[in-house]
Short mmCIF file of C-alpha atoms in Angstrom, two decimals:
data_model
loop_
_atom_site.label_atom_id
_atom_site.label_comp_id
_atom_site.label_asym_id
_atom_site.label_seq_id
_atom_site.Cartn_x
_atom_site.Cartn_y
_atom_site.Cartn_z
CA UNK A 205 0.00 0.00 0.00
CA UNK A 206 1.44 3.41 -0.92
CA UNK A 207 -1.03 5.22 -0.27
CA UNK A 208 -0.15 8.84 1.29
CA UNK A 209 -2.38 10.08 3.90
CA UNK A 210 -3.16 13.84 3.57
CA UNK A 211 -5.11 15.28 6.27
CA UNK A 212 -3.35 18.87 5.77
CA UNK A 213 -5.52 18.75 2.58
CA UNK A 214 -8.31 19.86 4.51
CA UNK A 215 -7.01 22.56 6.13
CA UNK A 216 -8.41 25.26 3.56
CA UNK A 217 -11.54 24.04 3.92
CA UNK A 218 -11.87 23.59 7.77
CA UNK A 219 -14.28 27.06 8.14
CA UNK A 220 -16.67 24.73 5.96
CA UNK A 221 -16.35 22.36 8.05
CA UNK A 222 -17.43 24.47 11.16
CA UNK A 223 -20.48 25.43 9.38
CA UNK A 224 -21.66 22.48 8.58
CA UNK A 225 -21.40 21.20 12.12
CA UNK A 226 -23.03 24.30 13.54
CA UNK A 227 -26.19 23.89 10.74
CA UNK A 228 -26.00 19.99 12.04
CA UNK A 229 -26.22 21.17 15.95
CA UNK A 230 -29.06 23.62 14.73
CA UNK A 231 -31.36 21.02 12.76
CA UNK A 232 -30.92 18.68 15.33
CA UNK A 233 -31.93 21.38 18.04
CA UNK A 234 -35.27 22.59 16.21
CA UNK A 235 -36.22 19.02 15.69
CA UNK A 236 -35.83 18.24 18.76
CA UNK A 237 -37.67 20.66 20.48
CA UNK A 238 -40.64 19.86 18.07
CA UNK A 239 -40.41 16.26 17.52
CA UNK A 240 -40.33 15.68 21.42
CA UNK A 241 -43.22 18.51 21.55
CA UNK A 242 -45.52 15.79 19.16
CA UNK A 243 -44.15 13.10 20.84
CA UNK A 244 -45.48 14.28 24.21
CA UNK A 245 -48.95 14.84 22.33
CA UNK A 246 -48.89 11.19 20.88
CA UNK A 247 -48.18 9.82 24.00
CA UNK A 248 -51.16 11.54 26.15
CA UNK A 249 -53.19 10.64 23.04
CA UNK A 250 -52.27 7.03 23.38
CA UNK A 251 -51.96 6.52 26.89
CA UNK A 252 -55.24 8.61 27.60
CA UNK A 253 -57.11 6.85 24.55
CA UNK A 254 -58.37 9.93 23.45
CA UNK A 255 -60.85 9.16 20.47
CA UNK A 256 -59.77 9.68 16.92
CA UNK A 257 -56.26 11.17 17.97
CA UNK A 258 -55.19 7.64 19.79
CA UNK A 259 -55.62 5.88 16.31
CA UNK A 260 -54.61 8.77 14.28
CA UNK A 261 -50.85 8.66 16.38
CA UNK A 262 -50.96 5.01 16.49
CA UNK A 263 -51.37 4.46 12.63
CA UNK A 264 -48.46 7.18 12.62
CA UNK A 265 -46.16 5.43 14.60
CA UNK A 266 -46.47 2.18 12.67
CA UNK A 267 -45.62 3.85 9.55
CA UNK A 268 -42.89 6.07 10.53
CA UNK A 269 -40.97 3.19 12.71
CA UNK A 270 -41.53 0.56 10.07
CA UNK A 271 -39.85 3.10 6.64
CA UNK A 272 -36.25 4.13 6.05
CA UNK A 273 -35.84 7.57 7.30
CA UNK A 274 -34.09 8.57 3.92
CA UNK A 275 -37.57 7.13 2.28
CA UNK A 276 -39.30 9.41 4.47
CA UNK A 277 -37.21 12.61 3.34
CA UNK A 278 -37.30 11.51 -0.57
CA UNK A 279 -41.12 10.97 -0.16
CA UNK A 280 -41.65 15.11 1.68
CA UNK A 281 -39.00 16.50 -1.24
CA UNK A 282 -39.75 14.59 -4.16
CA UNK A 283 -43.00 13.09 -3.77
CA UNK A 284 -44.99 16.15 -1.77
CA UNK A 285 -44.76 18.30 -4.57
CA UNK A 286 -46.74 16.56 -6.78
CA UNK A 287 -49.96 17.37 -4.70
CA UNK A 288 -48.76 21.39 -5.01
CA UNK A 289 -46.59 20.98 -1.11
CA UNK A 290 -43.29 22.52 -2.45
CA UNK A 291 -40.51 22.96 0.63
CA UNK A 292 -37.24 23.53 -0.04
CA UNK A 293 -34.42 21.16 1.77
CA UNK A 294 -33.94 22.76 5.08
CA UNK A 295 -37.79 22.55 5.63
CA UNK A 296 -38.26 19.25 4.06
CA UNK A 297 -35.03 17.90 6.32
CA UNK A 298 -36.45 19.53 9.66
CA UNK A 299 -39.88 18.28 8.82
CA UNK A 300 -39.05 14.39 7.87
CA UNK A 301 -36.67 14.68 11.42
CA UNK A 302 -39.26 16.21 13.16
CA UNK A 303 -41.76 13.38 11.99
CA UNK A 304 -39.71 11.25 12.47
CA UNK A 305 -38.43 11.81 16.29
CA UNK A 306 -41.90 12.04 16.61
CA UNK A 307 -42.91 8.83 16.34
CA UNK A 308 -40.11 7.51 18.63
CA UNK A 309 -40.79 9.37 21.43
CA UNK A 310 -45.02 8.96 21.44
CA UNK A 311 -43.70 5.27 22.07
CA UNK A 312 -40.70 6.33 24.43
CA UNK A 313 -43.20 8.61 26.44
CA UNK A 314 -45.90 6.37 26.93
CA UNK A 315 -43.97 4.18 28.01
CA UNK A 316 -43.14 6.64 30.70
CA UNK A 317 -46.84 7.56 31.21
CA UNK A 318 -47.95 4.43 31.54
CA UNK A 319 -45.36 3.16 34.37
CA UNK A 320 -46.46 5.75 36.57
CA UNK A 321 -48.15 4.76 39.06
CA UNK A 322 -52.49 5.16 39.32
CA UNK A 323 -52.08 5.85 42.68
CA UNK A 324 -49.95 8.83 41.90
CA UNK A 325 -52.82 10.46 40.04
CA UNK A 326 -55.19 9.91 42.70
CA UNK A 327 -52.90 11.52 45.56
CA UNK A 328 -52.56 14.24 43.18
CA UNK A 329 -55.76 15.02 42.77
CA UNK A 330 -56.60 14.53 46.58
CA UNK A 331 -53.57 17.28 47.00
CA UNK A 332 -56.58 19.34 45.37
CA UNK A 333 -53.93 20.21 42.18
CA UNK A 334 -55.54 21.80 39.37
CA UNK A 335 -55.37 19.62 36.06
CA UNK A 336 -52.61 22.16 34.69
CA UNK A 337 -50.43 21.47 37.58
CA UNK A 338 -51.85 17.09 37.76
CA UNK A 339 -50.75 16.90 34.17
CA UNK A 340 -47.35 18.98 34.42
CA UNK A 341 -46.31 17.62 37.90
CA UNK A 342 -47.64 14.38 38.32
CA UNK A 343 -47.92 12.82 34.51
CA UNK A 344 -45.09 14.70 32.13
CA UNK A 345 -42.48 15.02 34.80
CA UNK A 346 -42.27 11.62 36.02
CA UNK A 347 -42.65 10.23 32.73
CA UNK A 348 -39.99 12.52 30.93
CA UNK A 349 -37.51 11.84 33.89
CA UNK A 350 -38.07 7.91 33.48
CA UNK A 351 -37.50 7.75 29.99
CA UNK A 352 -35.14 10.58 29.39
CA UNK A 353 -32.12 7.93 28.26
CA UNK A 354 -34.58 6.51 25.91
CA UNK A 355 -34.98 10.16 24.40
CA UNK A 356 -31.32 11.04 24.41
CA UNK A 357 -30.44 8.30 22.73
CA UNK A 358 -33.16 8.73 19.88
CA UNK A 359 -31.93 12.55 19.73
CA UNK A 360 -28.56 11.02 18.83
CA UNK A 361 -29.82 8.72 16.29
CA UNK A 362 -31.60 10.81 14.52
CA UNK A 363 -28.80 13.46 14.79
CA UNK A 364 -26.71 10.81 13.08
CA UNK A 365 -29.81 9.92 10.55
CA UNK A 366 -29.32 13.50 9.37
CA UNK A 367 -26.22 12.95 7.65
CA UNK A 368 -28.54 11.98 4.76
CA UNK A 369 -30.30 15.34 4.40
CA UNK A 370 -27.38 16.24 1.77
CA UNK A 371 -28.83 14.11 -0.25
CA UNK A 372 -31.37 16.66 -1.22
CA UNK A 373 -28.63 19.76 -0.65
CA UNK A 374 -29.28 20.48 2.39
CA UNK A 375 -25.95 22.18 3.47
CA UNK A 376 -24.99 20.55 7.02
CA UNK A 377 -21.89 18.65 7.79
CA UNK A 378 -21.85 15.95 5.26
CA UNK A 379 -22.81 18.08 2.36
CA UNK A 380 -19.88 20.27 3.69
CA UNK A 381 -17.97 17.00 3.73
CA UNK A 382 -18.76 16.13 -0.25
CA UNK A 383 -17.96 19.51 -1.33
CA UNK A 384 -14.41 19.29 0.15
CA UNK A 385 -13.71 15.79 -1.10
CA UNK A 386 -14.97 16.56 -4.64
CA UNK A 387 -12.15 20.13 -4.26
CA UNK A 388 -9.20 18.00 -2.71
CA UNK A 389 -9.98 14.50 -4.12
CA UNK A 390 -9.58 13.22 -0.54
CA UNK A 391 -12.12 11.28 0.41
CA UNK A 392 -11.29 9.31 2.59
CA UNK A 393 -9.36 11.79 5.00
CA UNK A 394 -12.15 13.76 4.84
CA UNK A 395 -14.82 11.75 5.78
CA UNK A 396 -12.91 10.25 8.21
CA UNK A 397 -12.90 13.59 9.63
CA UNK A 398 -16.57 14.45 8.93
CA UNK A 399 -17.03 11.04 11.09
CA UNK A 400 -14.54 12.10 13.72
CA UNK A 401 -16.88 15.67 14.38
CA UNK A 402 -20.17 13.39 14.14
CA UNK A 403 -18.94 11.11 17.08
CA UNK A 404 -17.53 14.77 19.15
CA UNK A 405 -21.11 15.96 18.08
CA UNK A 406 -22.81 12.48 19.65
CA UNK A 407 -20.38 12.46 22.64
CA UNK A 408 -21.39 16.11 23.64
CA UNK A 409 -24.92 16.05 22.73
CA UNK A 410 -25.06 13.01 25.06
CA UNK A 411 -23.43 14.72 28.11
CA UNK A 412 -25.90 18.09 27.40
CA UNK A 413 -29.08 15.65 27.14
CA UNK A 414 -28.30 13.81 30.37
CA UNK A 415 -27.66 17.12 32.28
CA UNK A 416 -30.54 18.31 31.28
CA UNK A 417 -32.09 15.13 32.76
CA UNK A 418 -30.62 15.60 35.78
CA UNK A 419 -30.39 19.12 36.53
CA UNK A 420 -34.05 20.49 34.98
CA UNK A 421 -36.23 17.26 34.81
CA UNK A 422 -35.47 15.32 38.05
CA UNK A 423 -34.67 18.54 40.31
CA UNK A 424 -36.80 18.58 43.11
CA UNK A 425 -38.73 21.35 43.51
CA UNK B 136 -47.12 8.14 -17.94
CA UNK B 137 -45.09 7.87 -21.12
CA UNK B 138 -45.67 4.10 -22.02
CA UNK B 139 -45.10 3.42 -18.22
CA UNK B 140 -47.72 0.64 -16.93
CA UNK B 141 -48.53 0.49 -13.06
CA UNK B 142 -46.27 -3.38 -14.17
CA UNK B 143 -43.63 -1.83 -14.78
CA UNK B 144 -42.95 0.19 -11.88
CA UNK B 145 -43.88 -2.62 -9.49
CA UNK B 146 -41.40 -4.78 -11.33
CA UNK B 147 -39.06 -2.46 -10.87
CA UNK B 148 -39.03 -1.76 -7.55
CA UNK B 149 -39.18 -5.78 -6.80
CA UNK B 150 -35.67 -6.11 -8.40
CA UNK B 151 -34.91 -4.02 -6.05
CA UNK B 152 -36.81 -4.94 -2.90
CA UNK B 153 -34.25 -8.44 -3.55
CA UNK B 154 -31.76 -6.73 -2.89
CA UNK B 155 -32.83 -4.89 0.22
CA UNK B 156 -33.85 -8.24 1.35
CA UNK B 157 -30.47 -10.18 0.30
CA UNK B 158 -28.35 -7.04 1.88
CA UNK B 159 -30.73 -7.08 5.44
CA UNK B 160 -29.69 -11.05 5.85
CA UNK B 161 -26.29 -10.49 5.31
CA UNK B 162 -25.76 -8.09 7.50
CA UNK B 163 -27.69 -9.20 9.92
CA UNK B 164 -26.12 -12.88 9.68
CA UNK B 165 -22.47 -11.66 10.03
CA UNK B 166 -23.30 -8.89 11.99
CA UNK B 167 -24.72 -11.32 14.88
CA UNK B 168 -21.74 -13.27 14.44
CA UNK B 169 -19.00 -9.97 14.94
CA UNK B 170 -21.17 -8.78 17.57
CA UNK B 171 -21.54 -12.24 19.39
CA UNK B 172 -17.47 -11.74 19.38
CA UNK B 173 -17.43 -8.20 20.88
CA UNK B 174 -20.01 -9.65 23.05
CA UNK B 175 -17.49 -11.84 24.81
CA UNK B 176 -14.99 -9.65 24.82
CA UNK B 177 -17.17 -6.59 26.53
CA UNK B 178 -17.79 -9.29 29.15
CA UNK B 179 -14.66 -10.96 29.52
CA UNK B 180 -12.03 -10.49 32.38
CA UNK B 181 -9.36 -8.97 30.30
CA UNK B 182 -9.40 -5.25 30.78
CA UNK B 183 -7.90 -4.71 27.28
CA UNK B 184 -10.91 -6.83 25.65
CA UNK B 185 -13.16 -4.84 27.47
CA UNK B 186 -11.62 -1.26 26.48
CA UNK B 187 -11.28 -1.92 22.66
CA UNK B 188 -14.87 -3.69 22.58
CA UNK B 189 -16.58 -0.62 24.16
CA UNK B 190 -14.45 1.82 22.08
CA UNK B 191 -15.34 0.11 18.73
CA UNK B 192 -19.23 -0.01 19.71
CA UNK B 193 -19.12 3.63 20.82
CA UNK B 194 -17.23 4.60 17.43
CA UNK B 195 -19.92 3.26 15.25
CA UNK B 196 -22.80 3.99 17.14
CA UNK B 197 -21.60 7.48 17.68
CA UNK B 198 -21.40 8.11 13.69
CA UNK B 199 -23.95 8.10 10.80
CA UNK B 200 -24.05 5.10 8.79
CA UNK B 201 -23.52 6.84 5.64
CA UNK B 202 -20.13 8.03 7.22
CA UNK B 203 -19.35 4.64 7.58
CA UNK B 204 -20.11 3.75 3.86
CA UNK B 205 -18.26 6.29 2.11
CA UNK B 206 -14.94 5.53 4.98
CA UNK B 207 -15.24 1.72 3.74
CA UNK B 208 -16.22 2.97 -0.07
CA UNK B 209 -13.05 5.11 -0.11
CA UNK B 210 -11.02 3.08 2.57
CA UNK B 211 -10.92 -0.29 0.82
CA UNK B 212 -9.97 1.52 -2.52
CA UNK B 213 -6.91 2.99 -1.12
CA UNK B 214 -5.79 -0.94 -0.49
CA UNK B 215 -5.82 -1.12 -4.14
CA UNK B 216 -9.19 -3.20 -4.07
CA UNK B 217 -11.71 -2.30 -6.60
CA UNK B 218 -14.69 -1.82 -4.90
CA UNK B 219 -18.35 -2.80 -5.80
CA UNK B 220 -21.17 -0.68 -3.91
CA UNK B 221 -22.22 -4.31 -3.13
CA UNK B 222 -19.10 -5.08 -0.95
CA UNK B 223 -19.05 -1.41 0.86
CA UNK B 224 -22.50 -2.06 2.19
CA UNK B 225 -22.33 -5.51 3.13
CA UNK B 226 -18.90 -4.39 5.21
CA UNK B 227 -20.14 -1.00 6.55
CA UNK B 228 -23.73 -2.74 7.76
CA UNK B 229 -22.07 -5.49 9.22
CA UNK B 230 -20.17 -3.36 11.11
CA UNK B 231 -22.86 -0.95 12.28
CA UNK B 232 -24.95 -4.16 13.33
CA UNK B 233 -22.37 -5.48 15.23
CA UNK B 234 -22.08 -2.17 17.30
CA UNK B 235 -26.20 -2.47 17.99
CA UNK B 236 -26.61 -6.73 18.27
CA UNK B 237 -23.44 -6.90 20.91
CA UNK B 238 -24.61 -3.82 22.98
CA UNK B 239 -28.76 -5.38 23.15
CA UNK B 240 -27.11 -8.75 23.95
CA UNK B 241 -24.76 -7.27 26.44
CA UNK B 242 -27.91 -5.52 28.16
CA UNK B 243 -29.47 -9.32 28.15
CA UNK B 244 -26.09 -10.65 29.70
CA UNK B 245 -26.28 -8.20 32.56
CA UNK B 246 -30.03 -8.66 33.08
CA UNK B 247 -29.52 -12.19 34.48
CA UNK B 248 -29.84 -11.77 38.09
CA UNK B 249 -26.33 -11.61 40.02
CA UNK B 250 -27.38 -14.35 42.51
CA UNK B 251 -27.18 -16.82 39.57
CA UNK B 252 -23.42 -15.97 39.13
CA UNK B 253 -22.95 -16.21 42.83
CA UNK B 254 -24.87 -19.40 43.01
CA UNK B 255 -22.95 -20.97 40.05
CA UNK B 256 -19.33 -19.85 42.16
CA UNK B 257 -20.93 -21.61 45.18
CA UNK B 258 -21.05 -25.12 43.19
CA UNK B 259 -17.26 -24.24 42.69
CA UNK B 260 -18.39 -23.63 38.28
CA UNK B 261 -15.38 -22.15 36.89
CA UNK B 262 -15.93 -18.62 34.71
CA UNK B 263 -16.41 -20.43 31.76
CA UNK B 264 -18.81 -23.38 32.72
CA UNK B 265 -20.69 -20.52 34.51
CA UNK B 266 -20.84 -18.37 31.38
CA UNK B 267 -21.89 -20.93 28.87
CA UNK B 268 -24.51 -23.40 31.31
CA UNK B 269 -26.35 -20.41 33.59
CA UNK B 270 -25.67 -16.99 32.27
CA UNK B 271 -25.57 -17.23 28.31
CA UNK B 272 -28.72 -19.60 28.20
CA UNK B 273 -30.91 -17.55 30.10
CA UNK B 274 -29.55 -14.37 28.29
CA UNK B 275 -30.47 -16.28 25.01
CA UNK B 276 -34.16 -16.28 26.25
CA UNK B 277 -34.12 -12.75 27.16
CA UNK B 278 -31.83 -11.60 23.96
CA UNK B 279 -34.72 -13.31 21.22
CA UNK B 280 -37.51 -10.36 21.21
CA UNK B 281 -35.06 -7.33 21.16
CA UNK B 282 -32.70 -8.86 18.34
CA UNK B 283 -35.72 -9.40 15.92
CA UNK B 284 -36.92 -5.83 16.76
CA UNK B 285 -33.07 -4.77 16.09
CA UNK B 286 -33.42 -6.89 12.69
CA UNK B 287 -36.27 -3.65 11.60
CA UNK B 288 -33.93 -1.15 12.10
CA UNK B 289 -31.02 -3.15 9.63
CA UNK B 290 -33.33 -3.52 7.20
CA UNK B 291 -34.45 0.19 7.02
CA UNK B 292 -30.49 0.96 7.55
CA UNK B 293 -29.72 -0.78 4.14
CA UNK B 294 -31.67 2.14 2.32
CA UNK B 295 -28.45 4.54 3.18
CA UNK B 296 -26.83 2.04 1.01
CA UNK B 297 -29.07 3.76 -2.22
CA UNK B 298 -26.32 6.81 -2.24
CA UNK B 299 -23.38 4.73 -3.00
CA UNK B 300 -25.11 3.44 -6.07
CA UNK B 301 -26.28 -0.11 -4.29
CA UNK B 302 -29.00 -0.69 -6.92
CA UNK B 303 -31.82 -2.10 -3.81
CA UNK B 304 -35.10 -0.83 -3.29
CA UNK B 305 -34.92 3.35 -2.39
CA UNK B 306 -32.43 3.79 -5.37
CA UNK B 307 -34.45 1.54 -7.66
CA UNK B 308 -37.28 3.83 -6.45
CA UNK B 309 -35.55 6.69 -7.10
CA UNK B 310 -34.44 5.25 -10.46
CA UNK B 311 -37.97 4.92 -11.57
CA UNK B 312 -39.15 8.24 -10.24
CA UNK B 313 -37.22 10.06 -12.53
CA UNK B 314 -38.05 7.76 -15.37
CA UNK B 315 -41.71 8.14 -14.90
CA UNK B 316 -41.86 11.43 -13.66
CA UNK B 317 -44.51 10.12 -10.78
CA UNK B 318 -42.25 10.85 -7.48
CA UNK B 319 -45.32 10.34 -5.02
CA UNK B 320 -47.17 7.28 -6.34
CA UNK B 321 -43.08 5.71 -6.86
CA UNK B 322 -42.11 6.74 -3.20
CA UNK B 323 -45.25 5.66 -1.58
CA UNK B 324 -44.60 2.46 -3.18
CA UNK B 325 -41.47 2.35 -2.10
CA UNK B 326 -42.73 3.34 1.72
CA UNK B 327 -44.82 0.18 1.11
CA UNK B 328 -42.54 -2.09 0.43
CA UNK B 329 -40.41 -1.09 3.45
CA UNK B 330 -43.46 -1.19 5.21
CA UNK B 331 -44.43 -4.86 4.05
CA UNK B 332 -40.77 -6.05 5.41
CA UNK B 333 -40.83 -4.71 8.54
CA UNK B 334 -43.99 -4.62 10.12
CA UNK B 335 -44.56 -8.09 10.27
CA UNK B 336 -41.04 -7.91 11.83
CA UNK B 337 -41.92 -5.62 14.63
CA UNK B 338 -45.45 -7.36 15.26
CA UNK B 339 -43.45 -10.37 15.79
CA UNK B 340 -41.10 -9.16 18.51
CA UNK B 341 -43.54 -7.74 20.32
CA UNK B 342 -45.72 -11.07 20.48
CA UNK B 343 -42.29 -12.87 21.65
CA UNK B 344 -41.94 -9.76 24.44
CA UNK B 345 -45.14 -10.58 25.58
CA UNK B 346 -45.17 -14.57 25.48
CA UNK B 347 -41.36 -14.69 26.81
CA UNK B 348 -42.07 -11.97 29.54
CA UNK B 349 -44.93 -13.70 30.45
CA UNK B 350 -43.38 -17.31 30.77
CA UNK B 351 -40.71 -15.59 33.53
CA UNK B 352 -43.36 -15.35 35.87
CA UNK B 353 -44.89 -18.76 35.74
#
């Protein structure tokens, strides 16, 4: 083998390389605010068996757990705009990860909802709590904090997942990562960087998601 | 739909739905079979094991997939060996199963109560007897439902394998979207046939959750 490694190669285009990490942090930051946001409504849906809504999520999260997450994308940029829904690829890519996390997490935070406790509710509502402070308090709490690896973990996968966005051009880190390579003609060094700043990216977002467990969802108040 | 028949596209997207399906077993064949590996070593006694087992599962569950495809893609092509998309993503999704199989099964390992270790040292087993008679067996049982729920997310995981140029079912979609100029019937198709696959997949490891977990307490 004589091959020559060249990672100086990518030293012009390291400022790239920052931006497409930062647009990466950013989608994965708006989707999951949102996707845990519909999440949260699936799972009350579910758990709660409200009418219409409970099948309406649960028909959802068959479909979204059991397709590609690439499939999904393709299907909101490519497919959408034959019925007149034109997006262009940051709002299709935020919208197939928001879907997407979405579906996870009705399952993840059910599962929460449902291991709490009965009794719980009922001591709650002998506590004379309104149903604004029952549902914040005594359901989402409990049922966030119990899950919450389940969710970090899912954050990170789907943080991952987005790596395929550049397919349709959206401009995060592995878009930034084909540009370079098709400039310096170094692929391999330079997605073996793009890969090393995906697993900093996981290894971080991992520490901030289970401080945030910790310190906001399972501080006593 | 410029001589297109509803046929044609369906055929199409078979040829490749054999390949998604041919891809899926593969990995998931030799995947089991690297992971069962870094599944001994993560448990082993050997410190060194240990480290380089956890450090290889956290590298490729810490980055995307695709990552992993183009790094093998490009990789193996700077050994001098000519690469077919075919041999990238049978490597790069064995690899990424491993990562997932051997950290479930490791879960399943620990899961078996201590007190059958400590009861298995009390009849003077040695590590190995009481690995392979008490502990594996009963982490076997409790490994079955979660590993055919894992097999779901390999299958989806092969679509990645479209943007290399693997020829299975989301490219072949792809393929004939452009040709017939009918993205949302084609992808919704496509949806379907992922759909098809692993449903029935994810059905089935939940009945096994239920009957398994519910054997445990008889």
């Amino acid at each position: 083998m004589t091959y020559h490694f060249d990672f100086a190669a990518l030293a012009p285009f390291w400022t790239l390389l920052a931006v497409g990490a930062l647009r990466t942090i950013g989608l994965t930051a708006l989707s999951t605010v949102c996707g845990l946001a519909l999440g949260i409504l699936g799972a009350v849906s579910r758990a709660w068996r409200l009418p219409v809504l409970r099948t309406v999520f649960g028909v959802y999260v068959e479909i979204i757990r059991s397709t590609p997450f690439l499939v999904q994308l393709f299907f909101i940029f490519f497919g959408l705009p034959s019925l007149g829904v034109k997006m262009n690829a940051w709002e299709a890519s935020i919208l197939a990860m928001v879907i997407n996390l979405g579906a996870y997490c009705t399952e993840i935070v059910r599962a929460g909802i449902e291991a709490t406790p009965r009794g719980q509710f009922e001591a709650g509502q002998s506590l004379a709590l309104t149903r604004a402070q029952l549902f914040r308090h005594v359901v989402l709490r409990p049922a966030l904090t119990r899950v919450w690896p389940a969710v970090a973990s899912q954050v990170i996968i789907v943080m991952l997942g987005s790596s395929v966005c550049a397919q349709i051009s959206a401009t995060e880190l592995t878009f930034a990562a084909e540009f370079i390579q098709s400039r310096n003609f170094r692929a391999f060094e330079t997605y073996f960087v793009a890969a090393g700043i995906y697993l900093i990216l996981a290894i971080a977002l991992r520490r901030v998601l289970l401080w945030f467990g910790r310190a906001v969802l399972s501080r006593r108040p | 739909m410029g001589g297109f028949t509803l046929w044609d596209i369906v055929h199409g997207l078979l040829l490749g739905l054999r390949w998604t399906v041919l891809l899926a077993l593969v990995a998931f064949l030799l995947g089991g079979a690297v992971g069962l590996l870094l599944l001994f070593m993560r448990v082993s006694r050997v410190a060194f094991a240990r480290r380089v087992s956890k450090a290889y599962i956290e590298v490729f569950q810490g980055t995307p997939l695709l990552m992993q495809l183009f790094i093998v893609f490009f990789g193996l092509a700077l050994w001098g060996i000519d690469v077919p998309p075919w041999l990238a993503a049978a490597v790069a999704l064995t690899l990424f199963t491993s990562a997932f199989l051997s950290e479930i099964w490791r879960g399943c390992v620990e899961a078996v109560p201590r007190g059958q270790w400590e009861a298995s040292s009390a009849l003077a087993l040695t590590y190995s007897q009481q690995m392979w008679r008490v502990v594996m067996p009963q982490a076997a049982r409790l490994a079955i439902a979660p590993t055919v729920g894992f097999s779901v997310q390999v299958v989806k995981a092969t679509a990645v394998t479209s943007i290399i140029g693997f020829s299975e079912l989301t490219r072949m979609g792809g393929m004939v979207a452009n040709a017939t100029y009918q993205p949302f019937l084609v992808y919704s198709m496509v949806a379907v046939g992922y759909f098809l696959l692993c449903y029935p997949l994810s059905l089935f490891s939940r009945r096994l959750e239920r009957n398994l977990h519910a054997a445990r307490h008889h």
